[in-house]
Short mmCIF file of C-alpha atoms in Angstrom, two decimals:
data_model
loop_
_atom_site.label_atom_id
_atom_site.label_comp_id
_atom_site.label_asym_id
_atom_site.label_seq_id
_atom_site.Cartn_x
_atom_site.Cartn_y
_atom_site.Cartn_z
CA UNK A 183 0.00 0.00 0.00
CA UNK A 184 1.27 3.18 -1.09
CA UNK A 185 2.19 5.53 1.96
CA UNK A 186 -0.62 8.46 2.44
CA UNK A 187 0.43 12.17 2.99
CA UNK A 188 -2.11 14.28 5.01
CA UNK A 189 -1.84 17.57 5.75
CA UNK A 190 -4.00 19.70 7.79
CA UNK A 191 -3.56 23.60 7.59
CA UNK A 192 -4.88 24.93 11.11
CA UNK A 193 -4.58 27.80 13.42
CA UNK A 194 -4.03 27.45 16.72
CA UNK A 195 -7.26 28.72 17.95
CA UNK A 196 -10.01 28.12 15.37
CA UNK A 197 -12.74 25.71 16.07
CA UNK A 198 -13.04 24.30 12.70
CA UNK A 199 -9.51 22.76 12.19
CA UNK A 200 -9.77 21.02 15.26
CA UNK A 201 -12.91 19.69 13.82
CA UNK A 202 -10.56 17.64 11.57
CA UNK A 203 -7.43 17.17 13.88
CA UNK A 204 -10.66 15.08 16.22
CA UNK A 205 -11.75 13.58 13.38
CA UNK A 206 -8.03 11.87 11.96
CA UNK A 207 -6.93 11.36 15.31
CA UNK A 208 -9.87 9.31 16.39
CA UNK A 209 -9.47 7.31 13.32
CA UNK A 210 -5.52 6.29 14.03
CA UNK A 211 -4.81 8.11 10.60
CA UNK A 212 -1.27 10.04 10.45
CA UNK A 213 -1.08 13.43 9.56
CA UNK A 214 1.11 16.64 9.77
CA UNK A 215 -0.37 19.74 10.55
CA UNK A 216 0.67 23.39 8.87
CA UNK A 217 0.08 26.31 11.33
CA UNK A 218 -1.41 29.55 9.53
CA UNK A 219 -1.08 33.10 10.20
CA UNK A 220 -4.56 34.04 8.68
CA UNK A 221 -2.92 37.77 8.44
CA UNK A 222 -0.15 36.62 6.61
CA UNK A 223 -1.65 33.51 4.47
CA UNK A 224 0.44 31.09 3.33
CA UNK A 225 0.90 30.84 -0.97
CA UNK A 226 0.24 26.91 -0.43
CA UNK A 227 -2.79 28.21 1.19
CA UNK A 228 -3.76 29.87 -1.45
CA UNK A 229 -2.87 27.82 -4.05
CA UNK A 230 -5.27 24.81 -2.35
CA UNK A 231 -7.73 26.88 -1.00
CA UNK A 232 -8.17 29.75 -3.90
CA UNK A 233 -12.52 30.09 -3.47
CA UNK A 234 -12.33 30.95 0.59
CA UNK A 235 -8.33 31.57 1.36
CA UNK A 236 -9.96 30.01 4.75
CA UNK A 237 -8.47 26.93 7.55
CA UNK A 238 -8.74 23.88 7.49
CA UNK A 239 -7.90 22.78 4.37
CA UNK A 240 -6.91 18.58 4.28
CA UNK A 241 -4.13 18.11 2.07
CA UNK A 242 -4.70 13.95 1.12
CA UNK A 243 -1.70 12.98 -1.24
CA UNK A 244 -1.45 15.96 -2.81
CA UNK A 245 -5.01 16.84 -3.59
CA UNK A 246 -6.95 19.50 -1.34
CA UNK A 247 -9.96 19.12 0.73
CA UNK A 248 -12.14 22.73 1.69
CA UNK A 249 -14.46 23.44 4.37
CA UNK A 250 -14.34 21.58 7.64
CA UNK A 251 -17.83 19.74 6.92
CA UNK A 252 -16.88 18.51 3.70
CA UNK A 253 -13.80 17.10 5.01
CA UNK A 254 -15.49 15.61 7.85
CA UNK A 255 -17.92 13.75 5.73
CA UNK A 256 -14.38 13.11 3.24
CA UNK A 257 -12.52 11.51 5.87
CA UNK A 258 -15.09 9.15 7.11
CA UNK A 259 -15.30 8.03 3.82
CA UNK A 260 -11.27 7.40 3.41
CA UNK A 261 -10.95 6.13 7.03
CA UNK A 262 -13.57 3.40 7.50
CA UNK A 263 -12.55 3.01 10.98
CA UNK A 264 -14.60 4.81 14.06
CA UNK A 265 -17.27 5.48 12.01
CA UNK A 266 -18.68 9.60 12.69
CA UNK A 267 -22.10 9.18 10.41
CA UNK A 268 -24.47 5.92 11.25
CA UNK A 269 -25.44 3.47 7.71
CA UNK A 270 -29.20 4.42 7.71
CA UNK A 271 -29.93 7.51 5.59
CA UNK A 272 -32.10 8.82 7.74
CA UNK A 273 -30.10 9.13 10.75
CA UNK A 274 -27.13 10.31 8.65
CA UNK A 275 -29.60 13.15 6.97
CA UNK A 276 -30.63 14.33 11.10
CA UNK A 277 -26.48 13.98 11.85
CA UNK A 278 -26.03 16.29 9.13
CA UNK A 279 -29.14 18.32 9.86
CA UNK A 280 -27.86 18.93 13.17
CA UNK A 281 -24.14 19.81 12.44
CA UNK A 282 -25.62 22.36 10.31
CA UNK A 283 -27.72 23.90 12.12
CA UNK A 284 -24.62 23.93 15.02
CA UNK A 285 -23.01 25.99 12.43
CA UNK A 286 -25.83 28.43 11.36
CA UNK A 287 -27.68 29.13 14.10
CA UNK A 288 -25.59 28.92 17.21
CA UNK A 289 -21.83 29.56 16.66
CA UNK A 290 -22.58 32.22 14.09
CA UNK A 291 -24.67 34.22 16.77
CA UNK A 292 -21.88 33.08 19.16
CA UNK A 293 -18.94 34.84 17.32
CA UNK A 294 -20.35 37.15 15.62
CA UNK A 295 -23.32 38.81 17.35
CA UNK A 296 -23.10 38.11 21.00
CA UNK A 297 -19.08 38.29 20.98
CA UNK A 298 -18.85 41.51 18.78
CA UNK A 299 -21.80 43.32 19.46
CA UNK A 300 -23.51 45.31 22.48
CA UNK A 301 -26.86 46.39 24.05
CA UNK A 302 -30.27 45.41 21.93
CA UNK A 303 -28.53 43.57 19.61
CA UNK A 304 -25.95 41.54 21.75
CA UNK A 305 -29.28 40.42 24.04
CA UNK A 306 -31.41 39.47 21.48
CA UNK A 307 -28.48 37.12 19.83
CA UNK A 308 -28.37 35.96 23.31
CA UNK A 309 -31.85 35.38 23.44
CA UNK A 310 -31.62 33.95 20.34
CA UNK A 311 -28.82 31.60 21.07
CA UNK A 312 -30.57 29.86 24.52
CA UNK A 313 -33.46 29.34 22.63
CA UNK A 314 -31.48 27.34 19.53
CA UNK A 315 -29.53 25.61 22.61
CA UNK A 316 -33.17 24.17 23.38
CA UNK A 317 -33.31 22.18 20.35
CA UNK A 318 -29.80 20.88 21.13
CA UNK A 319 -30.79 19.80 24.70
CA UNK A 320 -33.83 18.19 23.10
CA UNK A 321 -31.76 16.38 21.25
CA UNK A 322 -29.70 14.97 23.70
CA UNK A 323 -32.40 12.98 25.50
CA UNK A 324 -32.02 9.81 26.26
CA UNK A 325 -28.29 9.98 24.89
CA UNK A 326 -24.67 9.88 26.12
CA UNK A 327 -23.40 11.86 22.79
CA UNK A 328 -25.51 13.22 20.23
CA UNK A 329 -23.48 9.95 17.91
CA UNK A 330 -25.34 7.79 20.79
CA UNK A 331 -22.83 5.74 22.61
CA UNK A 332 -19.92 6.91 20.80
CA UNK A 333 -19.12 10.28 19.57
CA UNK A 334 -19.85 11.20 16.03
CA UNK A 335 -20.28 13.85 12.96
CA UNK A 336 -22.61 16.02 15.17
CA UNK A 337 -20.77 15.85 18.54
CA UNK A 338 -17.52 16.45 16.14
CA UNK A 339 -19.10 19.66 15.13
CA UNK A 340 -20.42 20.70 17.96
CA UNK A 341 -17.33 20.48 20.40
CA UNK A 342 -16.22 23.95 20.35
CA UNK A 343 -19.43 24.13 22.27
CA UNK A 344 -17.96 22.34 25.37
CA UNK A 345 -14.50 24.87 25.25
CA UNK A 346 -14.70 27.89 23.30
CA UNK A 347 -18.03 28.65 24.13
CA UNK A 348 -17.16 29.28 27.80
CA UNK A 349 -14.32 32.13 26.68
CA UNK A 350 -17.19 33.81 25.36
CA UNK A 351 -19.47 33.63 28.09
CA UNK A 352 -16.94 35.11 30.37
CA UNK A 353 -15.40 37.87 28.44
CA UNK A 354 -19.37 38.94 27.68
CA UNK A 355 -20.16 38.50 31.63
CA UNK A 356 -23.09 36.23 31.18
CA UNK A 357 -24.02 32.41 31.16
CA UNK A 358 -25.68 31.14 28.28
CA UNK A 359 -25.43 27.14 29.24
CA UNK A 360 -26.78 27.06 32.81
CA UNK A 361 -26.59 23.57 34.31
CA UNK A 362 -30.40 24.04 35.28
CA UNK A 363 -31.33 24.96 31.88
CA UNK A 364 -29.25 22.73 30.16
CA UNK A 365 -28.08 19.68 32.05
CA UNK A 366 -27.34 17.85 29.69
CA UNK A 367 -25.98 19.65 27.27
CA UNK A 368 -23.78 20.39 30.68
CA UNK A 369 -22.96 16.51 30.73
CA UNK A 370 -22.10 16.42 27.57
CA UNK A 371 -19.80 19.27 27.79
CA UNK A 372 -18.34 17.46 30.23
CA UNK A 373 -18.40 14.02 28.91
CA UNK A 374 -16.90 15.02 25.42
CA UNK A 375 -14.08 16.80 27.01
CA UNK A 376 -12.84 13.73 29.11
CA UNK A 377 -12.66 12.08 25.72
CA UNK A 378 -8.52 11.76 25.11
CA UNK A 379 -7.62 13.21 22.21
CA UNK A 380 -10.36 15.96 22.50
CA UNK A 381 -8.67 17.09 25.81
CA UNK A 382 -5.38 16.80 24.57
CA UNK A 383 -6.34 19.44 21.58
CA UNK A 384 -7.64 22.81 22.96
CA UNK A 385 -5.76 25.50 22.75
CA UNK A 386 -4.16 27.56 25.79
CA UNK A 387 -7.58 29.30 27.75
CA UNK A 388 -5.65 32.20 29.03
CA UNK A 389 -4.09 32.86 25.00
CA UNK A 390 -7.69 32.26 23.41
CA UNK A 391 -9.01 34.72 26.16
CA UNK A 392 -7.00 37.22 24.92
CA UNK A 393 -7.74 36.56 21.26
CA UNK A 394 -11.40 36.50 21.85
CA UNK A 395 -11.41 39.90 23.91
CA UNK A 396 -9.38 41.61 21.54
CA UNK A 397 -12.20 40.69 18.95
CA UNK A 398 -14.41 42.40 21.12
CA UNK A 399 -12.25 45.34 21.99
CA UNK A 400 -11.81 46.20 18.33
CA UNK A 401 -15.31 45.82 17.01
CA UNK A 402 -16.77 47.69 20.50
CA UNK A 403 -14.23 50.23 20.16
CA UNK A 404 -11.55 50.84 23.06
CA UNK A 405 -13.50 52.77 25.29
CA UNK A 406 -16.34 50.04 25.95
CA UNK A 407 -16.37 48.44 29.40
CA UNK A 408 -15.95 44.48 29.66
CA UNK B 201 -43.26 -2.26 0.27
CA UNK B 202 -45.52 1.11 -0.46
CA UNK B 203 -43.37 3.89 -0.21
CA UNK B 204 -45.20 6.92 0.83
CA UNK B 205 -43.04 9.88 -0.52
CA UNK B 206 -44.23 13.85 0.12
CA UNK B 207 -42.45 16.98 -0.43
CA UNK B 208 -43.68 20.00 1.14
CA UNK B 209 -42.58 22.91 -1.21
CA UNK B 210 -43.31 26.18 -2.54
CA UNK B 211 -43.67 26.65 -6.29
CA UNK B 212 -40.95 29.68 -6.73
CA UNK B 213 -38.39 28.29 -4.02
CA UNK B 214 -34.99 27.20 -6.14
CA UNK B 215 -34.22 24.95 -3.09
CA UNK B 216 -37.47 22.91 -3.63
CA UNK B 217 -37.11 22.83 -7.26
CA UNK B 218 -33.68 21.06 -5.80
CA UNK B 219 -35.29 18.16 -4.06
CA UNK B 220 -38.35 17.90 -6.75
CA UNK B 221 -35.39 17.21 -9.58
CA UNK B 222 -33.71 14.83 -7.75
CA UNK B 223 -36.64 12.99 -6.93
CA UNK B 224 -37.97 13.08 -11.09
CA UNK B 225 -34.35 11.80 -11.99
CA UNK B 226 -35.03 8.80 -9.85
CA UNK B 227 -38.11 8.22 -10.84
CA UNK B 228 -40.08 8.54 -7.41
CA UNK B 229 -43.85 8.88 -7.31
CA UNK B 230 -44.26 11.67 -4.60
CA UNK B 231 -47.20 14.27 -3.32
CA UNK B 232 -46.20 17.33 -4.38
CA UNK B 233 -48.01 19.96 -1.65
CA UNK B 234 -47.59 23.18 -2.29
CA UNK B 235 -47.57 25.66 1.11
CA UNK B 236 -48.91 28.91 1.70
CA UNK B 237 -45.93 30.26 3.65
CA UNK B 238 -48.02 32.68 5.15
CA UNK B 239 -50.16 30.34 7.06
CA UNK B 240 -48.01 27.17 7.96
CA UNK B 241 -49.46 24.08 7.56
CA UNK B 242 -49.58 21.74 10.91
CA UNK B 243 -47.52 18.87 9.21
CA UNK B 244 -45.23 21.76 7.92
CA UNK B 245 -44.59 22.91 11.38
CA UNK B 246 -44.56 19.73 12.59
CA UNK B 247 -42.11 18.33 10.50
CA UNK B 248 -40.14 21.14 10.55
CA UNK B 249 -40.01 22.75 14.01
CA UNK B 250 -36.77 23.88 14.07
CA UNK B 251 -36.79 25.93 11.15
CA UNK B 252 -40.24 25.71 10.23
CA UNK B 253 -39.27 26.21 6.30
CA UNK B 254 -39.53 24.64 3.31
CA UNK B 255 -38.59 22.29 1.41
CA UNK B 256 -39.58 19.11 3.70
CA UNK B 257 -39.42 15.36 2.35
CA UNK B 258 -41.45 13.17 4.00
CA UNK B 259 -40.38 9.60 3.70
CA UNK B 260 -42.86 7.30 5.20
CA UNK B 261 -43.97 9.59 8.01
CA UNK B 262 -40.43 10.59 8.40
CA UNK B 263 -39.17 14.11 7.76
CA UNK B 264 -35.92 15.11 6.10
CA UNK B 265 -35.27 18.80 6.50
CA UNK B 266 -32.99 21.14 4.54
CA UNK B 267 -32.53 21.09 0.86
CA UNK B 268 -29.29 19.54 0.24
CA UNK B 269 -29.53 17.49 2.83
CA UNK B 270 -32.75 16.35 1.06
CA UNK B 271 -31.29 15.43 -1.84
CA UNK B 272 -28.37 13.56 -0.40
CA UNK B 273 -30.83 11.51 1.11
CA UNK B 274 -33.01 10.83 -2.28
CA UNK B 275 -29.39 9.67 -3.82
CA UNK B 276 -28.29 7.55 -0.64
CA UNK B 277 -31.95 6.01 -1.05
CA UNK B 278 -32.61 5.48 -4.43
CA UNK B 279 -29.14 4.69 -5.05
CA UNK B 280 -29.81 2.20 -8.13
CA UNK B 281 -30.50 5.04 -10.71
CA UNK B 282 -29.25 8.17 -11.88
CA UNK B 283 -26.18 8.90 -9.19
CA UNK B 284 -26.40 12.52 -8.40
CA UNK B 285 -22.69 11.95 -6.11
CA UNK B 286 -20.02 10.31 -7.91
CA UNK B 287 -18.35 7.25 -6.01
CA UNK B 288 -14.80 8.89 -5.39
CA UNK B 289 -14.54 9.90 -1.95
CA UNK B 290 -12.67 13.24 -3.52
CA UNK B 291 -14.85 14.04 -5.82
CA UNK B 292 -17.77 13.28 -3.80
CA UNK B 293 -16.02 15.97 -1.52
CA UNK B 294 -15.38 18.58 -4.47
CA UNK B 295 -19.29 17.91 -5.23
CA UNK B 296 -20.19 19.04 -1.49
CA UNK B 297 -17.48 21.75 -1.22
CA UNK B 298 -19.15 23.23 -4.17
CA UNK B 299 -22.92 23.09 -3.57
CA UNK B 300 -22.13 24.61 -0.35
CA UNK B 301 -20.26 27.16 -2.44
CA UNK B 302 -23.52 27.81 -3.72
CA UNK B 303 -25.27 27.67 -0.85
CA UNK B 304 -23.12 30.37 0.62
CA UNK B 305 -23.18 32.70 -2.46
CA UNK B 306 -26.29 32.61 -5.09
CA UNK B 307 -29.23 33.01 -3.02
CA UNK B 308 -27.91 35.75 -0.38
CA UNK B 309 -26.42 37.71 -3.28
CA UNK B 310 -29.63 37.25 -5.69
CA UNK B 311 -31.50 38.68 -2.90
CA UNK B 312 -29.46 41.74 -2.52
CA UNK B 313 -29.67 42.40 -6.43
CA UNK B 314 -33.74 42.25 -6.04
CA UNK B 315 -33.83 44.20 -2.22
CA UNK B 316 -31.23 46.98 -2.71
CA UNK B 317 -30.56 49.92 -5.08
CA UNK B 318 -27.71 51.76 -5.99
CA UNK B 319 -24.15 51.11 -4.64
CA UNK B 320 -25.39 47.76 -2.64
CA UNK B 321 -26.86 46.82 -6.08
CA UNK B 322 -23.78 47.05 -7.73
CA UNK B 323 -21.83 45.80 -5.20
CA UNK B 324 -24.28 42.80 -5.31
CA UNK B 325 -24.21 42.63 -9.19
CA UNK B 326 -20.34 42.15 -9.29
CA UNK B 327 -20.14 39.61 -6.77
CA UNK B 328 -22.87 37.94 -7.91
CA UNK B 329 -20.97 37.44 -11.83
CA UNK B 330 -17.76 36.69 -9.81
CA UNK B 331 -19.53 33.88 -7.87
CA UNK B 332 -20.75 32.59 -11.06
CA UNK B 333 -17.93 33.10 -12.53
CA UNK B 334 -15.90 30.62 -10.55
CA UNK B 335 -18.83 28.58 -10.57
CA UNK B 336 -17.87 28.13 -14.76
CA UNK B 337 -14.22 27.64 -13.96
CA UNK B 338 -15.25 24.60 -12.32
CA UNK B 339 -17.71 23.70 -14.68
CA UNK B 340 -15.01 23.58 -17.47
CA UNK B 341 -16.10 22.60 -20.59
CA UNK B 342 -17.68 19.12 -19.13
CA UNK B 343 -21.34 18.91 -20.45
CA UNK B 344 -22.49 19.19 -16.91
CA UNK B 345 -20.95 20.05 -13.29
CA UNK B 346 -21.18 15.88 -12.71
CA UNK B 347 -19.59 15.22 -16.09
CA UNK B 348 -21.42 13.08 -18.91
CA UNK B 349 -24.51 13.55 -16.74
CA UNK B 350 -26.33 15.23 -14.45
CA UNK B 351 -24.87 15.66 -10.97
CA UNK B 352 -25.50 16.93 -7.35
CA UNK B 353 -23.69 20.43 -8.15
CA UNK B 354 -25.75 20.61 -11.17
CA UNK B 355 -29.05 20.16 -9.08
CA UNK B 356 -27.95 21.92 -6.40
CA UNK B 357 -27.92 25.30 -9.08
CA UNK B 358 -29.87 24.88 -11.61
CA UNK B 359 -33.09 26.22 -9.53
CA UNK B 360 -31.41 29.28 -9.63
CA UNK B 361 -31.29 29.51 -12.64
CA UNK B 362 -35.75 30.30 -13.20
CA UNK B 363 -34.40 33.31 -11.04
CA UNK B 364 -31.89 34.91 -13.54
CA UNK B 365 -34.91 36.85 -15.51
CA UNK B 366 -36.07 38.23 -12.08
CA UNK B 367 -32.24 39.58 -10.98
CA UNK B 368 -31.67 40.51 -14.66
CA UNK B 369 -34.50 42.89 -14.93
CA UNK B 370 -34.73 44.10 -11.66
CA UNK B 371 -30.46 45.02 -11.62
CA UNK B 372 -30.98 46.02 -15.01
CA UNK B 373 -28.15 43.90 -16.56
CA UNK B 374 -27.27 40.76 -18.48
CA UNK B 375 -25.98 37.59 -17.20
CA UNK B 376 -25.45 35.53 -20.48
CA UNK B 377 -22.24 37.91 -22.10
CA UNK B 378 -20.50 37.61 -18.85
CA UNK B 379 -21.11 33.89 -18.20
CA UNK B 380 -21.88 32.17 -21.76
CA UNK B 381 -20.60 29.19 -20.76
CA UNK B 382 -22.72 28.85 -17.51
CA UNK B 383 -26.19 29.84 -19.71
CA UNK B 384 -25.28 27.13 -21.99
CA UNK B 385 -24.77 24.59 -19.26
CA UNK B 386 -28.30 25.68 -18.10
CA UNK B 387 -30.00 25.40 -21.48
CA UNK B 388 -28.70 21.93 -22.14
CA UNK B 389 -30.10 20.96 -18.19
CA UNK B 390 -33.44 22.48 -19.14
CA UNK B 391 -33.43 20.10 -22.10
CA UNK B 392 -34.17 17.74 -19.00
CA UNK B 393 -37.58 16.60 -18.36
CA UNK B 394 -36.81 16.02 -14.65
CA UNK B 395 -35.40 20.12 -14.43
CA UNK B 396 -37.86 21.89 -17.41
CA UNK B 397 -41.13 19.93 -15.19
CA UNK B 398 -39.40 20.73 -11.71
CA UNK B 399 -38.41 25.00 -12.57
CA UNK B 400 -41.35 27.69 -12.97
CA UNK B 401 -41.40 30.00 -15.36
CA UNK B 402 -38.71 32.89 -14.56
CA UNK B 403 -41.50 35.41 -16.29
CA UNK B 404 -43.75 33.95 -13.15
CA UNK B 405 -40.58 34.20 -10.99
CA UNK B 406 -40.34 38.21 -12.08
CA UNK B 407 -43.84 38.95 -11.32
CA UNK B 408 -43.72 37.05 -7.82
CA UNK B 409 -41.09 39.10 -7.17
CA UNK B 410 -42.71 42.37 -8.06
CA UNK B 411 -45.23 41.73 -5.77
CA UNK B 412 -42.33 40.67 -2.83
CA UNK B 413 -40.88 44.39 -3.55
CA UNK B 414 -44.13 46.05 -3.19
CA UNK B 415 -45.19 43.80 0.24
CA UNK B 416 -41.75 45.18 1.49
CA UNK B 417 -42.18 48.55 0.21
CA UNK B 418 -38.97 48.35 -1.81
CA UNK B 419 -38.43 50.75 -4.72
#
């Protein structure tokens, strides 16, 4: 068997690499990883990801791999092993129903409106955030991981839920996932992090902090409290 | 084994005209029910309480929720004809990477060319080309986006398409010298039976859209 190369282009802090790094290293598969400085792109980053100029790309002998969904989906199909989407094609359409709407309706509110906005507009992303965290809660019923037993696709995609979404909560001064609202997307949190390799991968709190506040600072404007 | 097959749609939405040809190029008998979006129907919001939109596939009393998602499913089904995802796990991914592409690109910009005026219109009418643009870079000069026939990336825009008229007009500029290659591609799809019975009219499309601008008192 020919040897594979893989690649994954990453930053240290963003959410969707890891997505990826999770997904190769719970499969056993090899890989080296390329750090980016998204303010001074690499040209192999542009030359493999020319649409978006965007992390992660997947780099799989040679040939590139865009958007950390796609690759998700990309590498279960390589890597047969630890399977991330179940064989019926109705659960795998809710697994990818749910990753998406991860994506759309919570962590872009997340990062964009209640990190990097104030007043009216930060509280009703907030408002709008618990309620989408509902659905997710819902979902969890009667389950260890939203994959069921194991982790999968959806609990893949949703992980930055059970790290990065704390930063935010405490640079903004308010708790979105209360244990008595949520408990257990709370055990979950808590469950997914004990996992190995996920616990092994998040970046340094105290230097993502700082990242995420600076965010803040610069779209508030300097003179904003908090 | 009676397969009970519904799609809950709206005749001028280009992501139920997405699920509707992918279900004619299998060759599914379904219940086509159209929605009046302004007065929900209890199955819609029943099958669709999250986002509480159309398009919704039912599939023996089960629900399957977001267009491409939709159609994914249709292909993983009714896997024995016409494959909308090639078998190679990297081109399968190329396929994804660029119906999300369009996902991300056609309909938000679209909208802007048909909500806004002036600079913003402009601004929306460049991108828009650019996105297309791209869009017939990848296309190449392969008869379709999947190749010899037919393919998810070629579903997943070709709805679209029944909305060109309506952005034409209303950003008062032409789409077909800019992107030949792209119009051509569409012509040849429309040649389909499974698109030409699954897209409205774009005249229809114009006028639905007049009546959008005036409901939102734009222009």
């Amino acid at each position: 068997m020919a040897e594979e190369e893989v690649k994954v282009f990453r930053t240290w802090s963003s959410p969707f690499p890891l997505r990826v790094i999770w997904a190769l290293k719970l499969k056993g598969v090899e890989f080296d990883t390329v750090y980016e400085d998204l303010s001074n792109k690499s040209p192999l980053l542009l030359q493999y990801n020319p649409v978006h100029k965007k992390v992660p790309v997947l780099l799989h002998n040679g040939k590139p791999i865009c958007e950390s969904l796609v690759i998700l989906e990309y590498v279960d199909e390589r890597w047969k092993q630890f399977p991330l989407l179940p064989q019926d094609p109705h659960e795998r359409a809710k697994a990818r129903f749910w990753a998406k709407f991860g994506d759309d309706k919570v962590l872009q509110t997340m990062r964009m409106d209640v990190l990097l906005k104030q007043g009216k507009e930060q509280e009703e992303a907030i408002v709008s955030t618990i309620e989408n965290l509902k659905y997710l809660e819902e979902e969890l019923k009667g389950k260890k991981f939203f994959g069921g037993e194991t982790i999968g696709l959806v609990d893949i995609a949703l992980g930055w839920l059970a790290y990065h979404f704390n930063v935010v909560e405490e640079i903004i001064g308010v708790k979105l996932i209360e244990q008595q609202k949520f408990p257990l997307l709370v055990a979950w949190m808590q469950e997914f992090s004990n996992i190995p390799t996920i616990q092994d991968s998040w970046p340094p709190r105290d230097k993502l902090f700082d990242r995420y506040a600076s965010f803040r600072k610069a779209a508030l404007g300097e003179h904003t409290p908090k | 084994m009676a397969e009970e097959v519904i799609l809950l749609d709206f005749w001028s939405s280009p992501f139920g005209m997405r699920v509707r040809i992918a279900l004619a190029e299998k060759g599914v008998k379904y219940e086509y029910r159209e929605e009046d979006l302004r007065n929900k129907s209890p199955l819609l919001l029943q099958m669709n309480p999250v986002h509480k939109k159309i398009p919704v596939l039912i599939h023996n009393g089960k629900p399957i929720c977001e267009s491409l998602i939709a159609v994914q499913y249709v292909d993983e089904v009714w896997k024995d004809k016409s494959p909308l995802l090639p078998s190679d796990p990297y081109l399968r991914a190329q396929a994804r990477f660029w119906a999300d592409f369009i996902d991300k690109k056609i309909y938000d910009i679209g909208r802007k060319i048909w909500t806004t005026k002036g600079d913003e219109q402009e601004a929306a009418k460049k991108e828009f080309i650019e996105a297309l643009k791209l869009l017939e870079g990848e296309l190449g000069n392969k008869p379709y986006f999947g190749g010899e026939s037919m393919g998810y990336v070629d579903v997943a825009l070709i709805p679209f398409y029944s909305w060109f008229y309506a952005y034409e007009t209303c950003g008062n500029f032409s789409i077909e010298p800019e992107c030949p290659v792209l119009i051509a591609w569409a012509k040849r799809c429309l040649q389909k039976e499974s698109v030409s019975k699954s897209l409205p009219d774009p005249q229809k499309v114009y006028e639905f859209v007049l009546v959008l601008k005036k409901k939102f008192g734009i222009e």
